[in-house]
mmCIF file of C-alpha atoms in Angstrom:
data_model
loop_
_atom_site.group_PDB
_atom_site.id
_atom_site.type_symbol
_atom_site.label_atom_id
_atom_site.label_comp_id
_atom_site.label_asym_id
_atom_site.label_seq_id
_atom_site.Cartn_x
_atom_site.Cartn_y
_atom_site.Cartn_z
ATOM 1 C CA MET A 1 7.993 -45.376 -8.412
ATOM 2 C CA ILE A 2 9.580 -44.068 -11.720
ATOM 3 C CA TYR A 3 7.032 -43.079 -12.566
ATOM 4 C CA GLN A 4 6.456 -41.154 -9.788
ATOM 5 C CA TRP A 5 9.732 -39.707 -9.586
ATOM 6 C CA ALA A 6 9.231 -38.368 -12.768
ATOM 7 C CA LYS A 7 5.893 -36.400 -12.385
ATOM 8 C CA LYS A 8 8.338 -34.633 -10.182
ATOM 9 C CA LYS A 9 11.089 -33.793 -12.734
ATOM 10 C CA ASP A 10 10.020 -29.859 -13.211
ATOM 11 C CA THR A 11 10.172 -29.231 -9.769
ATOM 12 C CA PRO A 12 12.592 -28.774 -6.355
ATOM 13 C CA TYR A 13 12.129 -31.816 -5.382
ATOM 14 C CA VAL A 14 14.460 -33.285 -7.687
ATOM 15 C CA GLN A 15 16.991 -31.275 -6.583
ATOM 16 C CA ASP A 16 17.069 -32.108 -2.876
ATOM 17 C CA THR A 17 19.594 -34.321 -2.255
ATOM 18 C CA VAL A 18 17.907 -35.498 0.983
ATOM 19 C CA PHE A 19 14.854 -36.309 -1.244
ATOM 20 C CA GLN A 20 17.232 -38.325 -4.111
ATOM 21 C CA LYS A 21 18.811 -40.157 -0.807
ATOM 22 C CA ASN A 22 15.350 -40.923 0.446
ATOM 23 C CA PHE A 23 13.849 -42.702 -2.900
ATOM 24 C CA VAL A 24 16.577 -44.259 -3.812
ATOM 25 C CA ALA A 25 16.768 -46.152 -0.851
ATOM 26 C CA ASP A 26 12.816 -47.166 -1.493
ATOM 27 C CA PHE A 27 14.001 -47.951 -4.935
ATOM 28 C CA ALA A 28 16.813 -50.106 -3.496
ATOM 29 C CA ALA A 29 14.702 -51.748 -0.762
ATOM 30 C CA THR A 30 12.198 -52.956 -3.614
ATOM 31 C CA PHE A 31 15.350 -55.412 -4.639
ATOM 32 C CA ASN A 32 15.563 -56.700 -1.615
ATOM 33 C CA GLY A 33 19.646 -55.687 -1.300
ATOM 34 C CA LYS A 34 20.594 -56.298 -4.718
ATOM 35 C CA TYR A 35 22.207 -53.329 -5.642
ATOM 36 C CA LYS A 36 24.291 -51.637 -3.406
ATOM 37 C CA ASN A 37 25.573 -48.518 -2.745
ATOM 38 C CA LEU A 38 23.260 -46.947 -5.745
ATOM 39 C CA THR A 39 22.878 -43.664 -6.741
ATOM 40 C CA ILE A 40 20.364 -41.187 -8.439
ATOM 41 C CA SER A 41 22.521 -40.740 -10.982
ATOM 42 C CA ASP A 42 22.839 -44.484 -11.938
ATOM 43 C CA ILE A 43 19.062 -44.735 -12.735
ATOM 44 C CA ASP A 44 17.410 -44.285 -16.042
ATOM 45 C CA PHE A 45 14.309 -42.123 -16.176
ATOM 46 C CA SER A 46 14.701 -41.267 -19.495
ATOM 47 C CA ASP A 47 11.371 -43.352 -20.848
ATOM 48 C CA ALA A 48 9.617 -42.292 -17.538
ATOM 49 C CA PHE A 49 10.187 -38.600 -18.052
ATOM 50 C CA LYS A 50 9.132 -39.312 -21.633
ATOM 51 C CA LEU A 51 5.826 -40.517 -21.009
ATOM 52 C CA VAL A 52 5.541 -37.676 -18.497
ATOM 53 C CA ASP A 53 6.110 -34.982 -21.112
ATOM 54 C CA LYS A 54 3.553 -36.365 -23.478
ATOM 55 C CA GLU A 55 0.953 -36.804 -20.486
ATOM 56 C CA LYS A 56 1.708 -33.214 -19.961
ATOM 57 C CA ASP A 57 1.242 -31.805 -23.453
ATOM 58 C CA ALA A 58 -1.767 -33.919 -23.871
ATOM 59 C CA ARG A 59 -3.383 -32.345 -21.268
ATOM 60 C CA LEU A 60 -2.097 -29.061 -22.028
ATOM 61 C CA LEU A 61 -3.919 -29.236 -25.825
ATOM 62 C CA VAL A 62 -7.354 -30.837 -23.457
ATOM 63 C CA THR A 63 -6.733 -27.427 -21.298
ATOM 64 C CA LYS A 64 -6.657 -24.895 -24.885
ATOM 65 C CA GLU A 65 -9.460 -26.668 -26.140
ATOM 66 C CA GLU A 66 -11.941 -26.308 -23.403
ATOM 67 C CA LYS A 67 -10.278 -23.387 -21.977
ATOM 68 C CA LYS A 68 -12.924 -20.769 -23.998
ATOM 69 C CA SER A 69 -15.823 -22.825 -23.431
ATOM 70 C CA ILE A 70 -15.397 -23.254 -19.429
ATOM 71 C CA ALA A 71 -14.493 -19.644 -19.472
ATOM 72 C CA GLN A 72 -18.155 -19.152 -21.121
ATOM 73 C CA LYS A 73 -19.878 -20.986 -18.926
ATOM 74 C CA ARG A 74 -18.589 -19.438 -16.158
ATOM 75 C CA LYS A 75 -19.411 -16.014 -17.334
ATOM 76 C CA GLU A 76 -23.029 -16.806 -18.842
ATOM 77 C CA LEU A 77 -23.608 -18.066 -15.118
ATOM 78 C CA ARG A 78 -22.515 -15.470 -13.154
ATOM 79 C CA GLU A 79 -24.737 -13.061 -15.388
ATOM 80 C CA LYS A 80 -27.602 -15.091 -14.355
ATOM 81 C CA TYR A 81 -27.101 -14.744 -11.075
ATOM 82 C CA GLY A 82 -25.992 -11.571 -11.149
ATOM 83 C CA ILE A 83 -22.276 -12.451 -9.239
ATOM 84 C CA GLN A 84 -19.748 -9.944 -10.815
ATOM 85 C CA GLU A 85 -16.886 -11.565 -12.766
ATOM 86 C CA ASN A 86 -14.099 -9.896 -10.298
ATOM 87 C CA GLU A 87 -16.670 -11.443 -7.224
ATOM 88 C CA CYS A 88 -15.111 -13.871 -5.356
ATOM 89 C CA VAL A 89 -17.528 -17.551 -5.554
ATOM 90 C CA ALA A 90 -17.610 -20.144 -2.275
ATOM 91 C CA LEU A 91 -19.580 -22.932 -4.112
ATOM 92 C CA CYS A 92 -21.374 -25.821 -1.571
ATOM 93 C CA VAL A 93 -23.238 -29.053 -3.574
ATOM 94 C CA GLY A 94 -25.901 -31.363 -1.250
ATOM 95 C CA GLN A 95 -28.915 -31.751 0.286
ATOM 96 C CA ILE A 96 -29.622 -28.293 2.362
ATOM 97 C CA GLN A 97 -29.815 -30.155 5.653
ATOM 98 C CA PRO A 98 -28.225 -29.677 9.783
ATOM 99 C CA ARG A 99 -25.966 -32.723 8.804
ATOM 100 C CA LYS A 100 -24.534 -30.888 5.690
ATOM 101 C CA GLY A 101 -23.512 -28.358 7.802
ATOM 102 C CA ILE A 102 -25.960 -25.140 6.343
ATOM 103 C CA TYR A 103 -26.068 -22.911 9.402
ATOM 104 C CA ASP A 104 -22.143 -22.599 10.043
ATOM 105 C CA PHE A 105 -22.321 -22.163 5.631
ATOM 106 C CA LEU A 106 -24.884 -19.290 6.611
ATOM 107 C CA LYS A 107 -22.522 -17.821 9.702
ATOM 108 C CA ALA A 108 -19.244 -17.526 7.678
ATOM 109 C CA ALA A 109 -21.417 -15.956 4.964
ATOM 110 C CA GLU A 110 -22.163 -13.643 6.992
ATOM 111 C CA LEU A 111 -18.714 -12.836 8.505
ATOM 112 C CA SER A 112 -17.476 -12.593 4.669
ATOM 113 C CA PRO A 113 -20.019 -9.909 3.714
ATOM 114 C CA GLU A 114 -17.372 -9.779 0.273
ATOM 115 C CA ILE A 115 -17.237 -12.794 -0.634
ATOM 116 C CA ARG A 116 -20.296 -14.902 -2.580
ATOM 117 C CA PHE A 117 -21.581 -18.083 -1.185
ATOM 118 C CA VAL A 118 -23.937 -20.537 -3.549
ATOM 119 C CA TRP A 119 -25.363 -23.880 -2.155
ATOM 120 C CA VAL A 120 -26.414 -26.246 -4.859
ATOM 121 C CA GLY A 121 -28.933 -28.415 -4.062
ATOM 122 C CA GLY A 122 -32.200 -28.543 -2.341
ATOM 123 C CA ARG A 123 -34.211 -30.364 0.605
ATOM 124 C CA PRO A 124 -36.388 -33.614 -1.681
ATOM 125 C CA PHE A 125 -38.194 -34.841 1.592
ATOM 126 C CA GLY A 126 -39.631 -31.508 2.214
ATOM 127 C CA ARG A 127 -41.171 -31.090 5.470
ATOM 128 C CA LEU A 128 -39.340 -34.299 6.288
ATOM 129 C CA THR A 129 -36.318 -33.190 6.645
ATOM 130 C CA ALA A 130 -34.151 -32.735 9.683
ATOM 131 C CA ASP A 131 -34.875 -29.315 11.857
ATOM 132 C CA TYR A 132 -37.700 -28.174 9.090
ATOM 133 C CA ALA A 133 -38.533 -25.290 10.781
ATOM 134 C CA ASN A 134 -35.607 -23.808 11.442
ATOM 135 C CA LEU A 135 -33.731 -24.475 8.492
ATOM 136 C CA THR A 136 -36.322 -23.060 6.675
ATOM 137 C CA LYS A 137 -36.397 -19.734 9.102
ATOM 138 C CA ALA A 138 -32.344 -19.743 8.756
ATOM 139 C CA CYS A 139 -32.334 -20.260 4.693
ATOM 140 C CA ASP A 140 -34.921 -17.462 4.199
ATOM 141 C CA HIS A 141 -33.506 -14.534 6.247
ATOM 142 C CA ALA A 142 -29.724 -16.266 4.914
ATOM 143 C CA PRO A 143 -26.828 -12.831 4.487
ATOM 144 C CA LYS A 144 -27.596 -10.984 1.295
ATOM 145 C CA ASN A 145 -24.100 -12.922 -0.148
ATOM 146 C CA VAL A 146 -25.941 -16.470 0.417
ATOM 147 C CA LEU A 147 -27.781 -17.857 -3.389
ATOM 148 C CA PHE A 148 -29.870 -20.933 -3.007
ATOM 149 C CA THR A 149 -29.966 -22.117 -6.341
ATOM 150 C CA GLY A 150 -32.068 -24.967 -6.079
ATOM 151 C CA ILE A 151 -32.165 -28.866 -6.821
ATOM 152 C CA VAL A 152 -29.529 -28.563 -10.260
ATOM 153 C CA ASP A 153 -29.497 -31.884 -13.400
ATOM 154 C CA PHE A 154 -26.117 -33.524 -12.997
ATOM 155 C CA LYS A 155 -25.579 -32.711 -16.637
ATOM 156 C CA ASP A 156 -25.325 -28.607 -15.709
ATOM 157 C CA MET A 157 -22.930 -29.095 -12.789
ATOM 158 C CA PRO A 158 -19.814 -28.387 -14.606
ATOM 159 C CA ALA A 159 -21.128 -24.981 -15.733
ATOM 160 C CA TYR A 160 -21.595 -24.594 -11.719
ATOM 161 C CA TYR A 161 -17.911 -25.907 -10.534
ATOM 162 C CA ALA A 162 -16.735 -23.385 -13.585
ATOM 163 C CA MET A 163 -18.895 -20.443 -12.144
ATOM 164 C CA ALA A 164 -16.656 -21.270 -8.677
ATOM 165 C CA ASP A 165 -13.491 -19.991 -7.441
ATOM 166 C CA ILE A 166 -13.576 -22.531 -3.946
ATOM 167 C CA TYR A 167 -15.713 -25.515 -2.808
ATOM 168 C CA PHE A 168 -16.802 -25.682 0.453
ATOM 169 C CA LEU A 169 -19.105 -28.293 2.142
ATOM 170 C CA PRO A 170 -18.738 -28.532 6.108
ATOM 171 C CA SER A 171 -20.652 -31.206 6.196
ATOM 172 C CA TYR A 172 -20.468 -32.796 9.800
ATOM 173 C CA GLN A 173 -20.321 -36.288 8.022
ATOM 174 C CA GLU A 174 -19.253 -37.647 4.799
ATOM 175 C CA ASN A 175 -18.632 -41.284 3.531
ATOM 176 C CA PHE A 176 -17.459 -40.323 0.680
ATOM 177 C CA ALA A 177 -18.375 -36.962 -0.904
ATOM 178 C CA PHE A 178 -18.670 -37.216 -5.054
ATOM 179 C CA ALA A 179 -19.041 -33.228 -5.350
ATOM 180 C CA THR A 180 -15.722 -33.012 -3.389
ATOM 181 C CA ILE A 181 -13.405 -34.731 -5.830
ATOM 182 C CA GLU A 182 -15.423 -33.125 -8.454
ATOM 183 C CA ALA A 183 -14.458 -29.831 -6.955
ATOM 184 C CA ALA A 184 -11.502 -30.905 -6.614
ATOM 185 C CA ALA A 185 -10.921 -32.124 -10.458
ATOM 186 C CA VAL A 186 -11.507 -28.386 -11.565
ATOM 187 C CA LYS A 187 -9.205 -27.216 -9.198
ATOM 188 C CA LEU A 188 -11.067 -25.508 -6.776
ATOM 189 C CA PRO A 189 -9.893 -25.376 -3.450
ATOM 190 C CA LEU A 190 -11.483 -27.428 -0.959
ATOM 191 C CA VAL A 191 -12.479 -25.933 2.623
ATOM 192 C CA LEU A 192 -14.198 -28.584 4.450
ATOM 193 C CA ARG A 193 -14.716 -29.784 8.063
ATOM 194 C CA ASP A 194 -11.903 -31.663 10.298
ATOM 195 C CA ASN A 195 -13.574 -34.905 9.878
ATOM 196 C CA VAL A 196 -12.001 -38.165 11.027
ATOM 197 C CA GLU A 197 -12.936 -40.331 8.200
ATOM 198 C CA TYR A 198 -11.740 -37.354 5.568
ATOM 199 C CA PRO A 199 -7.616 -37.748 5.373
ATOM 200 C CA GLY A 200 -8.238 -41.945 4.441
ATOM 201 C CA THR A 201 -9.945 -40.411 1.441
ATOM 202 C CA LEU A 202 -8.648 -36.609 0.855
ATOM 203 C CA PHE A 203 -5.132 -36.885 2.581
ATOM 204 C CA THR A 204 -4.311 -33.245 2.626
ATOM 205 C CA HIS A 205 -4.796 -32.088 0.020
ATOM 206 C CA TYR A 206 -7.502 -29.512 1.958
ATOM 207 C CA LEU A 207 -8.251 -27.023 4.227
ATOM 208 C CA LYS A 208 -9.747 -28.066 6.989
ATOM 209 C CA GLY A 209 -11.798 -25.998 10.217
ATOM 210 C CA LYS A 210 -14.032 -26.550 13.072
ATOM 211 C CA THR A 211 -16.336 -23.894 13.172
ATOM 212 C CA ALA A 212 -17.600 -20.756 11.440
ATOM 213 C CA GLU A 213 -14.685 -18.425 12.023
ATOM 214 C CA GLU A 214 -12.501 -20.737 11.143
ATOM 215 C CA PHE A 215 -14.033 -21.302 8.031
ATOM 216 C CA ALA A 216 -14.695 -17.686 7.165
ATOM 217 C CA LYS A 217 -10.796 -17.126 7.625
ATOM 218 C CA LEU A 218 -9.761 -19.660 5.551
ATOM 219 C CA ILE A 219 -11.663 -19.017 2.772
ATOM 220 C CA GLN A 220 -11.363 -14.916 3.707
ATOM 221 C CA GLU A 221 -7.520 -15.928 3.062
ATOM 222 C CA LEU A 222 -7.889 -18.175 -0.083
ATOM 223 C CA ALA A 223 -9.554 -15.057 -1.717
ATOM 224 C CA LYS A 224 -6.752 -13.207 -0.740
ATOM 225 C CA ASP A 225 -3.601 -14.466 -1.362
ATOM 226 C CA LYS A 226 -3.064 -15.281 -4.498
ATOM 227 C CA THR A 227 -0.061 -17.359 -4.481
ATOM 228 C CA HIS A 228 -1.971 -19.376 -1.122
ATOM 229 C CA PHE A 229 -4.794 -20.109 -3.552
ATOM 230 C CA GLN A 230 -2.398 -21.644 -6.337
ATOM 231 C CA LYS A 231 -1.285 -23.293 -3.636
ATOM 232 C CA TRP A 232 -4.175 -25.490 -3.008
ATOM 233 C CA GLN A 233 -5.484 -25.600 -5.813
ATOM 234 C CA THR A 234 -2.485 -27.690 -7.392
ATOM 235 C CA GLU A 235 -3.188 -29.792 -3.995
ATOM 236 C CA SER A 236 -7.044 -30.170 -5.256
ATOM 237 C CA ASP A 237 -5.355 -30.753 -8.396
ATOM 238 C CA THR A 238 -3.088 -33.543 -6.886
ATOM 239 C CA LEU A 239 -6.032 -35.254 -5.538
ATOM 240 C CA ALA A 240 -7.626 -35.171 -8.308
ATOM 241 C CA GLU A 241 -4.806 -36.967 -9.810
ATOM 242 C CA LYS A 242 -5.179 -39.858 -7.342
ATOM 243 C CA TYR A 243 -8.739 -41.042 -8.312
ATOM 244 C CA GLU A 244 -8.117 -40.778 -12.142
ATOM 245 C CA LEU A 245 -8.939 -44.794 -13.683
ATOM 246 C CA LYS A 246 -4.999 -44.834 -14.398
ATOM 247 C CA SER A 247 -4.210 -44.492 -10.684
ATOM 248 C CA TYR A 248 -7.037 -46.588 -9.738
ATOM 249 C CA MET A 249 -5.625 -49.402 -11.568
ATOM 250 C CA LYS A 250 -1.895 -48.914 -10.653
ATOM 251 C CA THR A 251 -3.408 -49.448 -6.772
ATOM 252 C CA LEU A 252 -5.077 -52.400 -7.915
ATOM 253 C CA ILE A 253 -1.954 -54.322 -9.462
ATOM 254 C CA SER A 254 -0.357 -53.233 -6.264
ATOM 255 C CA PHE A 255 -2.533 -54.735 -4.099
ATOM 256 C CA TYR A 256 -3.020 -58.061 -5.494
ATOM 257 C CA GLU A 257 0.932 -58.090 -6.228
ATOM 258 C CA GLU A 258 1.352 -58.021 -3.154
ATOM 259 C CA VAL A 259 -1.433 -60.662 -1.841
ATOM 260 C CA ALA A 260 0.109 -62.943 -5.007
ATOM 261 C CA GLY A 261 3.534 -62.118 -3.008
ATOM 262 C CA GLU A 262 1.675 -63.395 0.566
ATOM 263 C CA LYS A 263 0.695 -66.802 -0.743
ATOM 264 C CA LYS A 264 3.374 -67.944 -2.245
#
């Protein structure tokens, strides 16, 4: 809990008295009433602050080293597909099939002619793909702002994420979409279908819609409003942090400690 508070040290939350009281109450509760009348000033955050600052400096160093490489990948891939640097790109990664929401993808593109829609993936099952005839017709007559890249080698995927601005997956059902977490890891705002299984793994860090019209509106707002776009970049970054190995190990240790405590 100390570490999680320290991570917020440069945000307005730590100055919010209500937020402070709630944190102190939750923190004190972990000691089973040992500390009463505890206040935020009684807690020593210095070591946690140092750790957070060190992690932040490390991320900045990595960002500086990789920034030119990412920019170059973005430039090269956009040139390959004839996409201008000032064009907003909504990316989808997955097999082309009805379950993935391909028809809503195409309709959202039709409603958003100023945005480039890119689908990375193919139809590995060929004619065995569900609704093959209608799917083929729809893809063959896709709006002009839609690009199908076909199947891409996994090692080349970082370049495609770098090329994009928004991640748009209108799939009707997903167990755990790794591509969504990959997109979040590079801070692409997430636009997804309002599926019942998502809150358990993606929490509140994505924009959700149910129809092509809703998806188009969400994507257009991200493309037009820089502040709104940056907010959802931050949400994606927060989601990605939850799936870092360090975060996972903390959750796992906490779970084992809870189980061990119940057995005492």
